[in-house]
mmCIF file of N, CA and C in Angstrom:
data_model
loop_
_atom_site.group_PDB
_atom_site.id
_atom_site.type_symbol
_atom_site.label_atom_id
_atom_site.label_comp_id
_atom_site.label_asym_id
_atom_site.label_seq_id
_atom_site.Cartn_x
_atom_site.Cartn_y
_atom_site.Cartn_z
ATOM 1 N N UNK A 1 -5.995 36.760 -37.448
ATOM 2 C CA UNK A 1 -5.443 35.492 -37.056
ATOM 3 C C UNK A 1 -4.773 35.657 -35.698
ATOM 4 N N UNK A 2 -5.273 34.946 -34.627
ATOM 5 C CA UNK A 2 -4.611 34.746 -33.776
ATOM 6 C C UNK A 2 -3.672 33.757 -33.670
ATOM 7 N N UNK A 3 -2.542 34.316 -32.345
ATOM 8 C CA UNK A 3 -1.479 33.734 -32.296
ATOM 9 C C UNK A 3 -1.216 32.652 -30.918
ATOM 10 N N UNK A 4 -1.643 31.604 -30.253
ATOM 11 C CA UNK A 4 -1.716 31.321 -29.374
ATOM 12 C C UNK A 4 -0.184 30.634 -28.843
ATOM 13 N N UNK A 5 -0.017 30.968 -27.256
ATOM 14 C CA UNK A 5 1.429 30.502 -27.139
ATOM 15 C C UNK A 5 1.102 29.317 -26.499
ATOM 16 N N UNK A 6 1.395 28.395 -26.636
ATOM 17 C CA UNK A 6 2.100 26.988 -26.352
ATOM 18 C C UNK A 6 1.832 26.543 -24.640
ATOM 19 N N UNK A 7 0.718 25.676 -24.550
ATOM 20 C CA UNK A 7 0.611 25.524 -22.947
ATOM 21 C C UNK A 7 2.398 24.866 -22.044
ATOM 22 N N UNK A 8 2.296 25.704 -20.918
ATOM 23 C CA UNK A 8 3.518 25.460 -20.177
ATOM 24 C C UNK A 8 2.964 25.251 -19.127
ATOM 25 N N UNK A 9 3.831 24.232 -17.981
ATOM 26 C CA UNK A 9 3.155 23.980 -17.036
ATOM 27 C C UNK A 9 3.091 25.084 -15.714
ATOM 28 N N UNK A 10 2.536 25.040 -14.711
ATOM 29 C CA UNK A 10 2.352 26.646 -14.021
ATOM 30 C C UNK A 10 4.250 26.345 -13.074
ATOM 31 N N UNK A 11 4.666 27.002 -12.415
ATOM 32 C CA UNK A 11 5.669 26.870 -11.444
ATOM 33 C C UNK A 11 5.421 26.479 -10.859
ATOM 34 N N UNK A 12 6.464 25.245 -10.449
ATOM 35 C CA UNK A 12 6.501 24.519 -8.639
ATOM 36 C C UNK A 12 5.934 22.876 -9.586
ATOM 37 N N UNK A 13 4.919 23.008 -10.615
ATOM 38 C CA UNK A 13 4.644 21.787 -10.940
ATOM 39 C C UNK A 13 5.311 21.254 -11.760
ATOM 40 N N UNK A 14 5.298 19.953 -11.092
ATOM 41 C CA UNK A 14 6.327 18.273 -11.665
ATOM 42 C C UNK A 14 5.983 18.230 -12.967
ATOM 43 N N UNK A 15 6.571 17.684 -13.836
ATOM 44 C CA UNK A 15 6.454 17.189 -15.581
ATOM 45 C C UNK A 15 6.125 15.708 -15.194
ATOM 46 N N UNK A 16 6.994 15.171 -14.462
ATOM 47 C CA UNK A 16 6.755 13.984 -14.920
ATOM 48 C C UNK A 16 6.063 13.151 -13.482
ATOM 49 N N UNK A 17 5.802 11.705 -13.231
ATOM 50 C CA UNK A 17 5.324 11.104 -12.530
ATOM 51 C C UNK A 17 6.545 10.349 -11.635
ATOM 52 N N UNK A 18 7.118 10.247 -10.534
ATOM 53 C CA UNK A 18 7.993 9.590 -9.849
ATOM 54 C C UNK A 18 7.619 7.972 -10.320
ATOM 55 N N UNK A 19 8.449 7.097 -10.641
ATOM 56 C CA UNK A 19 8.082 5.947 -11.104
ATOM 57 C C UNK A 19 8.349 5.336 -9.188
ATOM 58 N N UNK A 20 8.832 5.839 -8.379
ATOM 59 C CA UNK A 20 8.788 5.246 -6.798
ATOM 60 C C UNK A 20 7.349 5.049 -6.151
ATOM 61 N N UNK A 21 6.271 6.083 -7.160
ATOM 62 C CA UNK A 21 5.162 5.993 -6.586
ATOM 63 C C UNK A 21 4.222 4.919 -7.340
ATOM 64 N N UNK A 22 4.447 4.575 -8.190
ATOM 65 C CA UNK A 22 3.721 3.881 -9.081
ATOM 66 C C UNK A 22 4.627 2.171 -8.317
ATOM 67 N N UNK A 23 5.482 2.372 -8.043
ATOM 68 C CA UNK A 23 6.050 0.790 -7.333
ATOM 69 C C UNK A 23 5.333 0.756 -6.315
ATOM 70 N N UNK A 24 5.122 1.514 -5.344
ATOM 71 C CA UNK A 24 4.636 1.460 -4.674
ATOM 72 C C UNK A 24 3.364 1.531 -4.208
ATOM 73 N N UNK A 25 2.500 1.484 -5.659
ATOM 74 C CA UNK A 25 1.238 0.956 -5.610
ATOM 75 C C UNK A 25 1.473 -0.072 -6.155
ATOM 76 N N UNK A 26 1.518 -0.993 -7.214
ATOM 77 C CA UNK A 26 2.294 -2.173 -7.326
ATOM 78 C C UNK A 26 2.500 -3.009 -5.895
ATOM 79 N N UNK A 27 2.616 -2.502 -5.155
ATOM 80 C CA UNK A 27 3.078 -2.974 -4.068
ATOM 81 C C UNK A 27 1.991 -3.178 -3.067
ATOM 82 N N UNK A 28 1.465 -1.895 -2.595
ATOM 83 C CA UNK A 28 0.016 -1.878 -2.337
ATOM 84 C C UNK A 28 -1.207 -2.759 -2.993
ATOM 85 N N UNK A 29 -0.916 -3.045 -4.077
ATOM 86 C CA UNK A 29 -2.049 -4.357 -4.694
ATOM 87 C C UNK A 29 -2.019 -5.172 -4.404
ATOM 88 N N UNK A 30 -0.139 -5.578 -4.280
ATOM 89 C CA UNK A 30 0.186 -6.949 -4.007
ATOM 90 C C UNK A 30 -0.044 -7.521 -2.355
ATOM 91 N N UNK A 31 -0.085 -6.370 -1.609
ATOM 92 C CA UNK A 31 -0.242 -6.912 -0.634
ATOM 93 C C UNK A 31 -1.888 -6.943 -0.201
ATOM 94 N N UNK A 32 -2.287 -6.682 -0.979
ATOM 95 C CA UNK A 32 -4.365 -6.600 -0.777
ATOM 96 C C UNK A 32 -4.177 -8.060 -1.250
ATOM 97 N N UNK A 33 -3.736 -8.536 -2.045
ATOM 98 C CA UNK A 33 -3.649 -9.944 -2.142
ATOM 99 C C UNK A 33 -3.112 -10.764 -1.133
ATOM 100 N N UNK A 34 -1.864 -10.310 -0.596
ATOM 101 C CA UNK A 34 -1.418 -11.263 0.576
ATOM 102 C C UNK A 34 -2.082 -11.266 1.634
ATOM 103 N N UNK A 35 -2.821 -10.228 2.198
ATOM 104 C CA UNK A 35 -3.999 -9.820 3.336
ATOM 105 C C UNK A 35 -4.849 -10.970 3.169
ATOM 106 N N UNK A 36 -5.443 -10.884 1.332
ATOM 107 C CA UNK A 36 -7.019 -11.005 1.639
ATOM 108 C C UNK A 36 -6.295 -13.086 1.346
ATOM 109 N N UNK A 37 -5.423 -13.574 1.282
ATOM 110 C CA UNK A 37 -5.238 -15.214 0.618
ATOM 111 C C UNK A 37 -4.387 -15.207 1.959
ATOM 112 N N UNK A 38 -5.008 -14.759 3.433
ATOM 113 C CA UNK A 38 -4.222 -15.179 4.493
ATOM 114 C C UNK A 38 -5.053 -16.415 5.048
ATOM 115 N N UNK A 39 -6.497 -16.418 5.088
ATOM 116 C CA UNK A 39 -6.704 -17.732 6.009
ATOM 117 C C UNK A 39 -6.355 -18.772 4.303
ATOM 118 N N UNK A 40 -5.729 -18.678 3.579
ATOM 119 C CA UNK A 40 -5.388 -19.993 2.950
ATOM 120 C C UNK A 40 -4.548 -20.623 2.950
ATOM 121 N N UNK A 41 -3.409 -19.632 3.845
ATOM 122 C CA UNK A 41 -2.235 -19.845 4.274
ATOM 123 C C UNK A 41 -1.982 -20.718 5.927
ATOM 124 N N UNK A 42 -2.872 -19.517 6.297
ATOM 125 C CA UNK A 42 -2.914 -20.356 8.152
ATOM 126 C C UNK A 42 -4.144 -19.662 8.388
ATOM 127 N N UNK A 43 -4.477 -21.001 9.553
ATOM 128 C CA UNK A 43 -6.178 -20.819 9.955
ATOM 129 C C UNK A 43 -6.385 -19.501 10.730
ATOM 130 N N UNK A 44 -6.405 -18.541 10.258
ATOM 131 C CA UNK A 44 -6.742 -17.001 11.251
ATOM 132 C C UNK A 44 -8.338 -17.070 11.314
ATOM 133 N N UNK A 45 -8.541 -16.148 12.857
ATOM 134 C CA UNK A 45 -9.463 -16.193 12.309
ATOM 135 C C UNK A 45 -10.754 -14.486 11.811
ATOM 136 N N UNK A 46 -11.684 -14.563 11.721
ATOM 137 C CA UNK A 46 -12.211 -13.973 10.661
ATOM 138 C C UNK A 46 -11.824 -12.495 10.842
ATOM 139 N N UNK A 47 -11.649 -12.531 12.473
ATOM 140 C CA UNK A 47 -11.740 -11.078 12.734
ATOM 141 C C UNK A 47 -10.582 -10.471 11.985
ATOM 142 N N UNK A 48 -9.404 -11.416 12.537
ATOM 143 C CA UNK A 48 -8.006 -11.199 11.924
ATOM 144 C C UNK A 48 -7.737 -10.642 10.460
ATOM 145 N N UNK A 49 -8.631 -11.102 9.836
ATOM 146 C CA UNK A 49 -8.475 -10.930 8.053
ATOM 147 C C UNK A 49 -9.355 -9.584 8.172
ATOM 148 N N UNK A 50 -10.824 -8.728 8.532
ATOM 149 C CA UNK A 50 -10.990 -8.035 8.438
ATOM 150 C C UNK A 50 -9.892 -7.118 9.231
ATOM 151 N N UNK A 51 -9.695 -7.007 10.108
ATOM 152 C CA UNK A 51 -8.614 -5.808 10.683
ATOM 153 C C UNK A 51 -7.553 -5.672 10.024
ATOM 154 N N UNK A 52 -7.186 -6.754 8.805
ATOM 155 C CA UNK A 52 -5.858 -6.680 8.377
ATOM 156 C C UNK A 52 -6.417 -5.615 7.170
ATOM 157 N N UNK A 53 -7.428 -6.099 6.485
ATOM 158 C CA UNK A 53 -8.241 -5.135 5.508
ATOM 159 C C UNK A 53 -8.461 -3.924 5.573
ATOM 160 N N UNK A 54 -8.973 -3.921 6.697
ATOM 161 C CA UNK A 54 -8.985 -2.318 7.123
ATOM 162 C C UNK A 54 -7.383 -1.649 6.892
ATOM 163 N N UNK A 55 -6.545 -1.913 7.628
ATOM 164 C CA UNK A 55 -5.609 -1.930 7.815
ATOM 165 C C UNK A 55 -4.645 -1.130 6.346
ATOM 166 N N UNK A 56 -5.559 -2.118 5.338
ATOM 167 C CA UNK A 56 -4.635 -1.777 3.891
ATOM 168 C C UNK A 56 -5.377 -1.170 3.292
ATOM 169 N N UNK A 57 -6.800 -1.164 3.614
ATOM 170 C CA UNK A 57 -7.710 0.401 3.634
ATOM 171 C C UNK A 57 -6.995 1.708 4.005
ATOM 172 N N UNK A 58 -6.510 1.791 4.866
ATOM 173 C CA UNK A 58 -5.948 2.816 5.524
ATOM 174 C C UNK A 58 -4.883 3.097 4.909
ATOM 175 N N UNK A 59 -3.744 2.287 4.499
ATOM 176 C CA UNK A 59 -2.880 2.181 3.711
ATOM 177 C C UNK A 59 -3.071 3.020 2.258
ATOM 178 N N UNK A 60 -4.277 2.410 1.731
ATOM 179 C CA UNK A 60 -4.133 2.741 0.389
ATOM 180 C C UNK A 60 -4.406 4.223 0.369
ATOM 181 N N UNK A 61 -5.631 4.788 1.127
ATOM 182 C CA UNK A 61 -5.847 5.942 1.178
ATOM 183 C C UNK A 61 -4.725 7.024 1.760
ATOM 184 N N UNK A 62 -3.680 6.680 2.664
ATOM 185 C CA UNK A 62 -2.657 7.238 2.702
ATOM 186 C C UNK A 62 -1.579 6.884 1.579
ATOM 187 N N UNK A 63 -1.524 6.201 0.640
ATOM 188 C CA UNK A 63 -0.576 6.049 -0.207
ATOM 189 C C UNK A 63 -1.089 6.987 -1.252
ATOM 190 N N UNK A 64 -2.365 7.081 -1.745
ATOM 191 C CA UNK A 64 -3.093 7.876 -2.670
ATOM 192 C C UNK A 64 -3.085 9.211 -2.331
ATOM 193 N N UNK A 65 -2.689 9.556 -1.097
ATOM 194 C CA UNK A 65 -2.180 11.058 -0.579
ATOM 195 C C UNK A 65 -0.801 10.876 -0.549
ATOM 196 N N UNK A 66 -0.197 9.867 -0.613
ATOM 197 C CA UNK A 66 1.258 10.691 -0.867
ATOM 198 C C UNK A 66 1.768 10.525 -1.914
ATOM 199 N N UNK A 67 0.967 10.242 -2.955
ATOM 200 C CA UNK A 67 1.685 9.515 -4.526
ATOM 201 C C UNK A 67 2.123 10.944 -5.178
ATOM 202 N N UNK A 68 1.566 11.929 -4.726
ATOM 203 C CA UNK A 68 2.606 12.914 -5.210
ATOM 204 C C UNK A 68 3.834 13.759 -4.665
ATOM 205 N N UNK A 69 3.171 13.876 -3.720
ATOM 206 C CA UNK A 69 3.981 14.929 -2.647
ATOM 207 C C UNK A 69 5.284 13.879 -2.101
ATOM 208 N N UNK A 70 5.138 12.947 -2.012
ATOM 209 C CA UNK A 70 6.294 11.363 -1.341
ATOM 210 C C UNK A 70 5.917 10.265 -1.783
ATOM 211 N N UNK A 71 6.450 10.413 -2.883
ATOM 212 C CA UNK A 71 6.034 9.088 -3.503
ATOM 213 C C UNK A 71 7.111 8.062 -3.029
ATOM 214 N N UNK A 72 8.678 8.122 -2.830
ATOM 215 C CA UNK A 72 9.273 6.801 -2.101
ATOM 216 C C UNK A 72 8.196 6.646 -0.640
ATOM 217 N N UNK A 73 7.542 7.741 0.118
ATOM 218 C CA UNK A 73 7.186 7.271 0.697
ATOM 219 C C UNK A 73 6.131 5.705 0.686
ATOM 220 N N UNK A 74 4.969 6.305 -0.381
ATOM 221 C CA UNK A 74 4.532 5.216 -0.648
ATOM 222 C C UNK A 74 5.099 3.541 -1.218
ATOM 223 N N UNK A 75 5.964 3.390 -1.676
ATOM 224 C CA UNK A 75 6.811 1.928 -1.744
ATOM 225 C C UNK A 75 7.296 1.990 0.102
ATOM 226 N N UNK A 76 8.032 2.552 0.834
ATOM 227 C CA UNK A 76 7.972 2.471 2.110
ATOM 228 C C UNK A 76 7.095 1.814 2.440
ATOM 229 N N UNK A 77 5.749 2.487 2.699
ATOM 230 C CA UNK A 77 4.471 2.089 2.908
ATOM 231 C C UNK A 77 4.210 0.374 2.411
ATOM 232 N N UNK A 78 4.084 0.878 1.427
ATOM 233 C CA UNK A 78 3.893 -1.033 0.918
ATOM 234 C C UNK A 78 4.580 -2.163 1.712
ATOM 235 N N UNK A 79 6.613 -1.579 1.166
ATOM 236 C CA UNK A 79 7.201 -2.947 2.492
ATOM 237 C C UNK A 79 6.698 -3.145 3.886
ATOM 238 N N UNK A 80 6.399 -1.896 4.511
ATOM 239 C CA UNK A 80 5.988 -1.605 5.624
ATOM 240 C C UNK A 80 4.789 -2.960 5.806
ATOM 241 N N UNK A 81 3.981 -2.792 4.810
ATOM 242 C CA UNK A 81 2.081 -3.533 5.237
ATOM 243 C C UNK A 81 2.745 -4.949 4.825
ATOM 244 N N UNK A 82 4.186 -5.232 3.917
ATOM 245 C CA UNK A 82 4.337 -6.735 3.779
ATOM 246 C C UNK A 82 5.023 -7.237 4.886
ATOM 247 N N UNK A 83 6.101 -6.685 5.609
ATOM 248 C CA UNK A 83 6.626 -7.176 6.849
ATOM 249 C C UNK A 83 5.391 -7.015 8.311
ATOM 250 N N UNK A 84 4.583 -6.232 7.930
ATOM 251 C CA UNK A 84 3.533 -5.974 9.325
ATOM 252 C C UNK A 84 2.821 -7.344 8.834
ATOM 253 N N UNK A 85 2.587 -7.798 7.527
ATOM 254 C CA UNK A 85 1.907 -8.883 7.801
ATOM 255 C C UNK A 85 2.390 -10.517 8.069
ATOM 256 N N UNK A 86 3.992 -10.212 7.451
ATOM 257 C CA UNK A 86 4.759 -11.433 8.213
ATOM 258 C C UNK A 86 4.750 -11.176 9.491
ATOM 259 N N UNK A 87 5.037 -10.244 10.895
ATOM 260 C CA UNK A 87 4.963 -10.295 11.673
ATOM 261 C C UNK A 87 3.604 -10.914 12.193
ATOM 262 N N UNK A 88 2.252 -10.283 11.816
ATOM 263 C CA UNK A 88 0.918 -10.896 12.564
ATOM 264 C C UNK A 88 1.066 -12.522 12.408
ATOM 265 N N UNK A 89 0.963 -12.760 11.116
ATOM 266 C CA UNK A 89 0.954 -14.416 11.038
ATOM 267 C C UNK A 89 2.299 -14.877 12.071
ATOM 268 N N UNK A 90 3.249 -14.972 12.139
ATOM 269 C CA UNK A 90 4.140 -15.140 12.781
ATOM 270 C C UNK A 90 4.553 -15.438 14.481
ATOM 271 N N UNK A 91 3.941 -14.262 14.319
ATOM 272 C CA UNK A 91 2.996 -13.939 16.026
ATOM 273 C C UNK A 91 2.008 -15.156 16.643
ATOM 274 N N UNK A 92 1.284 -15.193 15.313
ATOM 275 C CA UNK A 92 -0.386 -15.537 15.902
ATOM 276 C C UNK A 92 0.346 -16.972 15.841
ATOM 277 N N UNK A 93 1.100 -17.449 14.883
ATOM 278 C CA UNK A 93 1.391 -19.163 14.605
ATOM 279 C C UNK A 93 2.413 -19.460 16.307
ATOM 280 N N UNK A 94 2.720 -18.719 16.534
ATOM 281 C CA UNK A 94 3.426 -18.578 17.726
ATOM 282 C C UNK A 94 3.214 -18.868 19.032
ATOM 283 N N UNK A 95 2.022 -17.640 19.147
ATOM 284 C CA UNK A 95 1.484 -17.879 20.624
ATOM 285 C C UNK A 95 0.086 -17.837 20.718
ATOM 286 N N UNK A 96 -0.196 -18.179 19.529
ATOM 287 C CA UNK A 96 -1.876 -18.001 19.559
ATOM 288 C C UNK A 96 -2.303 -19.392 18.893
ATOM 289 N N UNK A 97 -1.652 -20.332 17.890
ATOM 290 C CA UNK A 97 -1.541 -21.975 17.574
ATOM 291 C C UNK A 97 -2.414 -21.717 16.571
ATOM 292 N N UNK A 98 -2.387 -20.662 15.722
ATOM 293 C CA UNK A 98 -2.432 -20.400 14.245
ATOM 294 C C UNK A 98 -1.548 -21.648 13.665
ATOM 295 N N UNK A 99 -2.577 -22.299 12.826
ATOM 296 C CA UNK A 99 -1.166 -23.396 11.832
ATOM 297 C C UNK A 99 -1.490 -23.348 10.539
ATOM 298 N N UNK A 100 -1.126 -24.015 9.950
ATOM 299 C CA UNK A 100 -1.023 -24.209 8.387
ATOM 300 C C UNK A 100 -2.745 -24.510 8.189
ATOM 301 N N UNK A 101 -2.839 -24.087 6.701
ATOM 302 C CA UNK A 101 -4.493 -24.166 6.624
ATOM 303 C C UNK A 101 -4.646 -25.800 5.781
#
């Protein structure tokens, strides 16, 4: 009869999951929604909505690299892509005569 000992995790590795990183995809979803329901908001136009896409393309794939190693980073990240996108609309309604859709 063997005696087997009890899996332990190796050194240096986390037990548990930072719940900062999991907000901050939460966050990251929410704003793939605010990106992609922008021309319903104000008339942008097409190019605007793909570059913003890309944009949270880029985002997500850097949030999915830091969900472990910095995970507050990633919620950072998120506010970050929701104020970058109040600024564009903001901008564009401004000096570019973006208006209400």
């Amino acid at each position: 009869m063997s005696h087997q000992q009890p899996l332990e995790p190796s050194p240096g590795r986390r037990d548990d999951a930072s719940p900062w990183a999991f907000a901050g995809m939460i966050g990251l979803a929410s704003a793939f929604f605010l990106f992609a329901a922008t021309p319903t908001v104000v008339k942008v136009p097409w190019w605007v909505v793909a570059l913003l896409m890309v944009v949270w393309a880029v985002a997500l794939v850097q949030g999915c690299r830091w969900f472990v190693r910095r995970p507050v980073a990633v919620l950072v990240l998120a506010v970050v892509l929701g104020i970058g996108w109040f600024a564009v609309v903001m901008a564009g309604a401004r000096w570019l005569g973006w208006t209400s859709a």
